[in-house]
Every structure is written in C-alpha cells, then in structure tokens.
PDB file of C-alpha atoms in Angstrom:
ATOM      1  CA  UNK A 755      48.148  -6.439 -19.655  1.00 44.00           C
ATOM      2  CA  UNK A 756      51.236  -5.290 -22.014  1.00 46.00           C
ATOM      3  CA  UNK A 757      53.518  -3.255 -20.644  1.00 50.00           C
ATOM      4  CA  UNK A 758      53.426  -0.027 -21.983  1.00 49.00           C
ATOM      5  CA  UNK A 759      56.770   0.122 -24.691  1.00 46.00           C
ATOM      6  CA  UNK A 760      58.657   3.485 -25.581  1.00 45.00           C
ATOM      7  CA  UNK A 761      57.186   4.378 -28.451  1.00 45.00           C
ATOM      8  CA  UNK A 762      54.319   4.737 -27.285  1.00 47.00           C
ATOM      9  CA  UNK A 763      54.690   8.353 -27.346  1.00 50.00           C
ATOM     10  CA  UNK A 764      55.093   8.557 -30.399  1.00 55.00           C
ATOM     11  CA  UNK A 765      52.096   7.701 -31.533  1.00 60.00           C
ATOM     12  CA  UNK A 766      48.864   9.273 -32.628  1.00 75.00           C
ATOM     13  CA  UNK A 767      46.314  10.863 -29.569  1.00 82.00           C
ATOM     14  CA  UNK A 768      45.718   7.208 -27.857  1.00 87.00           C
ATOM     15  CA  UNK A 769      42.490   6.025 -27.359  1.00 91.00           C
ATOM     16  CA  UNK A 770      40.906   6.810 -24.488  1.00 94.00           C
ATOM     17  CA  UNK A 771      37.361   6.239 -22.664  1.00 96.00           C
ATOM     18  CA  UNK A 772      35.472   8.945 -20.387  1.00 96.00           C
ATOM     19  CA  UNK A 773      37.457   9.849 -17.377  1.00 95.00           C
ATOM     20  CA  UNK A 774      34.442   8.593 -14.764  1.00 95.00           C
ATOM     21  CA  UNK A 775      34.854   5.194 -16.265  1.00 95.00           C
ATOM     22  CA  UNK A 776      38.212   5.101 -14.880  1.00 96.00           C
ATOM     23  CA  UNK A 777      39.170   3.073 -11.654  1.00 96.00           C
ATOM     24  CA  UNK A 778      38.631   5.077  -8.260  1.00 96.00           C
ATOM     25  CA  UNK A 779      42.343   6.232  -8.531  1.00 96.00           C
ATOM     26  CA  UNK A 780      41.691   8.413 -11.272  1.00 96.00           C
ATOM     27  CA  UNK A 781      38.799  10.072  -9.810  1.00 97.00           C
ATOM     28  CA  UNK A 782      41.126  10.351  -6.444  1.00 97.00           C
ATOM     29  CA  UNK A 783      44.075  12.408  -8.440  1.00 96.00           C
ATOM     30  CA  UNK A 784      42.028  14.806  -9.917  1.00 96.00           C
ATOM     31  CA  UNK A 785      39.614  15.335  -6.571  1.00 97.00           C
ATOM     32  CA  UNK A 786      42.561  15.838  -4.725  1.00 96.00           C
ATOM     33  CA  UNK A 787      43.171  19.147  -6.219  1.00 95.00           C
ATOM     34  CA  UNK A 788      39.676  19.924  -5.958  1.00 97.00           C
ATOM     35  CA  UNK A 789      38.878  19.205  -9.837  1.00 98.00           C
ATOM     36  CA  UNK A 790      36.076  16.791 -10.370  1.00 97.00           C
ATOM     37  CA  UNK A 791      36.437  13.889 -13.086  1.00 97.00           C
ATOM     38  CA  UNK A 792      33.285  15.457 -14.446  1.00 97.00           C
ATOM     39  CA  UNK A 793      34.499  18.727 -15.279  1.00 97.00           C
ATOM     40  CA  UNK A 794      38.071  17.635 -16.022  1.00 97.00           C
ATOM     41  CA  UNK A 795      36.297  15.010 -18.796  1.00 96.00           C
ATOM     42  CA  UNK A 796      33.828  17.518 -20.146  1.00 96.00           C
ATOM     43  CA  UNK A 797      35.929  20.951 -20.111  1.00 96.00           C
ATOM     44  CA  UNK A 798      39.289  20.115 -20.666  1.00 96.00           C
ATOM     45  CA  UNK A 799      38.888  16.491 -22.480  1.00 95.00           C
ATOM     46  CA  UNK A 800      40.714  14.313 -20.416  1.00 97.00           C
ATOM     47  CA  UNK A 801      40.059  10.487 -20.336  1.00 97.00           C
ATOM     48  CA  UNK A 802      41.339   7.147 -19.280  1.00 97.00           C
ATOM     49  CA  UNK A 803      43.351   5.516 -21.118  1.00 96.00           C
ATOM     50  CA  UNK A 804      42.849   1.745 -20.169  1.00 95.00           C
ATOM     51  CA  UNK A 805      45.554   0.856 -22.583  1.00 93.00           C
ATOM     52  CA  UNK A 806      48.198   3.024 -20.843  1.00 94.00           C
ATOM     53  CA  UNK A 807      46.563   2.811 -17.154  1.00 95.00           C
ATOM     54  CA  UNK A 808      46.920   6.581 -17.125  1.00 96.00           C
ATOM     55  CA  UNK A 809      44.807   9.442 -17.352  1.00 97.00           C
ATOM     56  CA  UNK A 810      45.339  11.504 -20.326  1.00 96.00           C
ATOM     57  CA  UNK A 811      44.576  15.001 -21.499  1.00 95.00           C
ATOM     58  CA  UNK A 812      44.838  16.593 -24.791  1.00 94.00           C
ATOM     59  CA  UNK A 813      47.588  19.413 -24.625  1.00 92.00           C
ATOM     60  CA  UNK A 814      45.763  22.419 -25.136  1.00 92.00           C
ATOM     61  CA  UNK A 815      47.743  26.189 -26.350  1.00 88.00           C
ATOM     62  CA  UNK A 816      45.352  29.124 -25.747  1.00 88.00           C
ATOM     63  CA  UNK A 817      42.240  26.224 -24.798  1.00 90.00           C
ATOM     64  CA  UNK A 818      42.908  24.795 -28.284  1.00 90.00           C
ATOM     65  CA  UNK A 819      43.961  21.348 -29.067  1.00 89.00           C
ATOM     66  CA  UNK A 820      47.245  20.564 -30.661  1.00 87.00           C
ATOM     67  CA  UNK A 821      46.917  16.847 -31.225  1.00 87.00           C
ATOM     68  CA  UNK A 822      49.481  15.985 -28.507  1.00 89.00           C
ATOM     69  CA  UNK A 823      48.529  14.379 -25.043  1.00 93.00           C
ATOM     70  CA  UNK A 824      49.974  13.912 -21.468  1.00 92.00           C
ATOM     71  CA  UNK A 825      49.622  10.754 -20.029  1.00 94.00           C
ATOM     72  CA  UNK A 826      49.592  10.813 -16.093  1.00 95.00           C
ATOM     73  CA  UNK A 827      50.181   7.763 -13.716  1.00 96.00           C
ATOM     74  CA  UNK A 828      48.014   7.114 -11.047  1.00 96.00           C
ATOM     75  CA  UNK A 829      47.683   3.730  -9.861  1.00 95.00           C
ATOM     76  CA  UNK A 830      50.689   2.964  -7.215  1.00 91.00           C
ATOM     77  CA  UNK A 831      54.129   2.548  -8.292  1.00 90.00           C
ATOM     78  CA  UNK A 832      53.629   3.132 -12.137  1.00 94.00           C
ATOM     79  CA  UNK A 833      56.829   4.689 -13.791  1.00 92.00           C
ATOM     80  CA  UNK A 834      57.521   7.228 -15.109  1.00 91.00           C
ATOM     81  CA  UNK A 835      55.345   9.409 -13.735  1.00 91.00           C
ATOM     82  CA  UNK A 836      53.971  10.965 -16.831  1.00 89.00           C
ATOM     83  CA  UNK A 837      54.049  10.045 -20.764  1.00 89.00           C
ATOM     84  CA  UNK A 838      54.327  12.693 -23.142  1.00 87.00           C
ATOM     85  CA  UNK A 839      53.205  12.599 -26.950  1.00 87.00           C
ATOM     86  CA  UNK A 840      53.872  15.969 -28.321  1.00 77.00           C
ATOM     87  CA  UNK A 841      54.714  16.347 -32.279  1.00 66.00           C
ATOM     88  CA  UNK A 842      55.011  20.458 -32.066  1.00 70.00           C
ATOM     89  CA  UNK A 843      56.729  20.647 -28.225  1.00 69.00           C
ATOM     90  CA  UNK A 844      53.804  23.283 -27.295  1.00 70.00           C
ATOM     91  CA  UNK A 845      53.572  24.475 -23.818  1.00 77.00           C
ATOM     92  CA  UNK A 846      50.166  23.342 -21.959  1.00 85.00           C
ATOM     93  CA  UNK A 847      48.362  27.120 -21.811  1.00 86.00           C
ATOM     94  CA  UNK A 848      44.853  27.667 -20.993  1.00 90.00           C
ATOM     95  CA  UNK A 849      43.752  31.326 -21.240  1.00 89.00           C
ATOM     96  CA  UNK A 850      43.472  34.064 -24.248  1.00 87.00           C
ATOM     97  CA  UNK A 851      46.660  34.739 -26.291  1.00 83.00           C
ATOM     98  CA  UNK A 852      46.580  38.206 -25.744  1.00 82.00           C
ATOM     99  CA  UNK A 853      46.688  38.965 -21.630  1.00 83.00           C
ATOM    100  CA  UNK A 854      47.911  40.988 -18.734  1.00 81.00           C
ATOM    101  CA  UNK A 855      49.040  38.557 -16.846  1.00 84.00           C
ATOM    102  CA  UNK A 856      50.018  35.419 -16.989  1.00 84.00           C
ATOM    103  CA  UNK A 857      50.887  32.671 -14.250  1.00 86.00           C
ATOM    104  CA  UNK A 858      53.237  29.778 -14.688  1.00 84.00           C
ATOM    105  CA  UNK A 859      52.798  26.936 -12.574  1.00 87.00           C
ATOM    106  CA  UNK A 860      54.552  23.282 -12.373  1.00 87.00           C
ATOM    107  CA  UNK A 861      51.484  20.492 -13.931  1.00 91.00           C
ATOM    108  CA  UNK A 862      48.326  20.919 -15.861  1.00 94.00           C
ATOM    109  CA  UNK A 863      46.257  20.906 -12.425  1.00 96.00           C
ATOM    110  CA  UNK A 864      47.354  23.623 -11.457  1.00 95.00           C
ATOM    111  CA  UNK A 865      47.214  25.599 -14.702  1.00 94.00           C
ATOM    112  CA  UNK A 866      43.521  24.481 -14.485  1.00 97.00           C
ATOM    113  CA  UNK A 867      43.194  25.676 -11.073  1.00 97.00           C
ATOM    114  CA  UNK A 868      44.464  29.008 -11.990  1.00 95.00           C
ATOM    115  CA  UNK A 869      42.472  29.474 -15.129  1.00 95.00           C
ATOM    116  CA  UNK A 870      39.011  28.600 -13.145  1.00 97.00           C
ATOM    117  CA  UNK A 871      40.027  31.212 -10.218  1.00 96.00           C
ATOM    118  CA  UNK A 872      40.859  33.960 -12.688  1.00 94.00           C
ATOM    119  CA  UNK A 873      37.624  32.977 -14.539  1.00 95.00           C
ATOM    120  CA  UNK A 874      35.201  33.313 -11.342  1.00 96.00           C
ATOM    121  CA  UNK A 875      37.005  36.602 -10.273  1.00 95.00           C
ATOM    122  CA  UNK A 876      36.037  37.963 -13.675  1.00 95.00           C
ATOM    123  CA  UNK A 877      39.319  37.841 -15.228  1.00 92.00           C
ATOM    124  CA  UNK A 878      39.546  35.640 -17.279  1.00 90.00           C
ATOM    125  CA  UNK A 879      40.005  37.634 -20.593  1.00 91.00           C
ATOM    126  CA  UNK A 880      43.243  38.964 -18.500  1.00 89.00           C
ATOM    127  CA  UNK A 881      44.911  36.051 -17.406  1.00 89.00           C
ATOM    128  CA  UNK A 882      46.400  32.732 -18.809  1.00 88.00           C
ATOM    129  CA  UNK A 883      48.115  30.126 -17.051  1.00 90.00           C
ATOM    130  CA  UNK A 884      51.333  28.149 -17.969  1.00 86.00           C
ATOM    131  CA  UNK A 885      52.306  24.240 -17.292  1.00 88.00           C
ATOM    132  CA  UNK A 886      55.818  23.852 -17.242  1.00 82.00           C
ATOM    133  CA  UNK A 887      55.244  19.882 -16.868  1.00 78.00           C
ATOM    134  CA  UNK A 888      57.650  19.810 -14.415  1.00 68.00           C
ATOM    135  CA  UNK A 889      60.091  21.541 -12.623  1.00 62.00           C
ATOM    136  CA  UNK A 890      63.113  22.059 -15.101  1.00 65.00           C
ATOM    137  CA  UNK A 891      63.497  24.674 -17.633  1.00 64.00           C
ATOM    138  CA  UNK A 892      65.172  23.880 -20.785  1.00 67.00           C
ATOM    139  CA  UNK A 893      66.293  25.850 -23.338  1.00 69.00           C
ATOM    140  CA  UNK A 894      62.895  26.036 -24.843  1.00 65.00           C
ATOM    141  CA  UNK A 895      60.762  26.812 -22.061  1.00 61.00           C
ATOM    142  CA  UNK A 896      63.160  29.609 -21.333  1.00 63.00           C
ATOM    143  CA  UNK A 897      62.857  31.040 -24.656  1.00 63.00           C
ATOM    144  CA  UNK A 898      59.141  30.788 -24.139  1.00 59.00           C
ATOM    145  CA  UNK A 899      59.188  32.725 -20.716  1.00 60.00           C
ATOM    146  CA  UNK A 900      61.435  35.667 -22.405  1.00 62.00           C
ATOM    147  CA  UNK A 901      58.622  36.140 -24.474  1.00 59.00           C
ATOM    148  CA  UNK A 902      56.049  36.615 -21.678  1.00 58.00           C
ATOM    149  CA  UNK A 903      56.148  40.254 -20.487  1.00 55.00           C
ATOM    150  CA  UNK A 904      54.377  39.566 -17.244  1.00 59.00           C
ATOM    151  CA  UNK A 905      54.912  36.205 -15.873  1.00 58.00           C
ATOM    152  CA  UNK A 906      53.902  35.162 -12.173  1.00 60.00           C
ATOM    153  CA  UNK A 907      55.992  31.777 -11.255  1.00 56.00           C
ATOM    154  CA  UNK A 908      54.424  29.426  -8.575  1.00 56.00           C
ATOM    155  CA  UNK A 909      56.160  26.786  -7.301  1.00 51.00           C
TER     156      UNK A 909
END
C-alpha cells in the first residue's frame, strides 16, 4: 500500500467503508472506551478508511456535519497519531447550541462518552461536550473557550 502523502488532508471527506468492516484493531480502539463499532458507525458516522488505515469520523459542531474529518491511527506504530482535514477549523461539539453546561474534554471519545452520559441522565438538552483534539490550546481554541460561560475541563 501507498504511503499516505501530506496532502492528504487536504482533500475532500475520504472515502471510507463501515467501521465493522475494519480490521480487529479498529473495533479494539473504540471498545476500549466502552463505545461499540456499531454505534460509533451508525450514530456518529465514523468508518474505515482502508486507504488511510485509520478510522475516520466526520467532525460534527452541535451533532451536525461540517464536511471535515479526523483520521485516527490504530494499527501499531502508525504516525502521526491522527490526520486532520478541516476547511472551517470547527471544534468537534456534540450537544445543543444553546446549554447550561458544557464539558471540554481532550479526543472525540470522550466527547462521545460525555454526550451519551448526559443523554441517559436526562440531560441532554443541558449539556454539550467539547474535543479539544489534543492537549494544547491555541489561540483559537482559547477564543472559543472565552465564549463558553460554563465550561467543565477534564483532563
């Protein structure tokens, strides 16, 4: 297989197959956080991208999606950990625009995590949750976070 070049980023949404026709370390990465590759493929439209050896998911801003896509390694020593293809440099945000609360968290599993929690404990018109993708804030992100009255950071 090709290796995967730099500009591959910038292109389009790639194409990608359903995420339970990936290999067994796709299934593993998502299972591990206690997400199944059912509900990740069906909910939240993430796939396998057999061209890129990566799972990817559409980035989604208030559960819509924006036409860019994050590209996550998961077979052993793949680098860099995660490929990005974002044309409008949205924040991954799952959850209502207009909320009480809303938690910021490091990756989109955990975003997902959140969401689903706040969503069984009957909050989920109240809460939205945040993926940095990763743990740096730039000068966008923090502009982002000013505007967030009520912010809950995990680590």
């Amino acid at each position: 297989m090709a290796a995967v070049q730099a500009d591959e980023v910038s292109r389009p949404f790639p194409t990608v197959e359903p995420l339970l026709s990936a290999p067994g370390e796709a299934h593993l990465w998502g299972l591990r956080a206690g997400l199944t590759p059912e509900l990740l493929g069906s909910r939240f439209g993430f796939g396998w991208g057999p061209r890129l050896q990566r799972v990817v998911a559409p980035i989604l801003h208030h559960d819509v999606a924006t036409g860019g896509w994050v590209a996550r390694a998961v077979m052993p020593h793949q680098s860099p950990k995660y490929l990005k293809g974002d044309p409008h440099g949205l924040q991954y945000i799952l959850g209502p625009k207009s909320v009480e609360r809303i938690v910021v968290v490091e990756d989109i599993l955990s975003a997902i995590k959140v969401r689903l929690a706040a969503e069984q404990a009957g909050e989920g018109d109240r809460v939205a949750a945040v993926a940095l993708g990763g743990t740096h804030f730039d000068a966008a992100k923090l502009s982002h976070m000013r505007d967030l009255q009520r912010a809950t950071i995990f680590p």
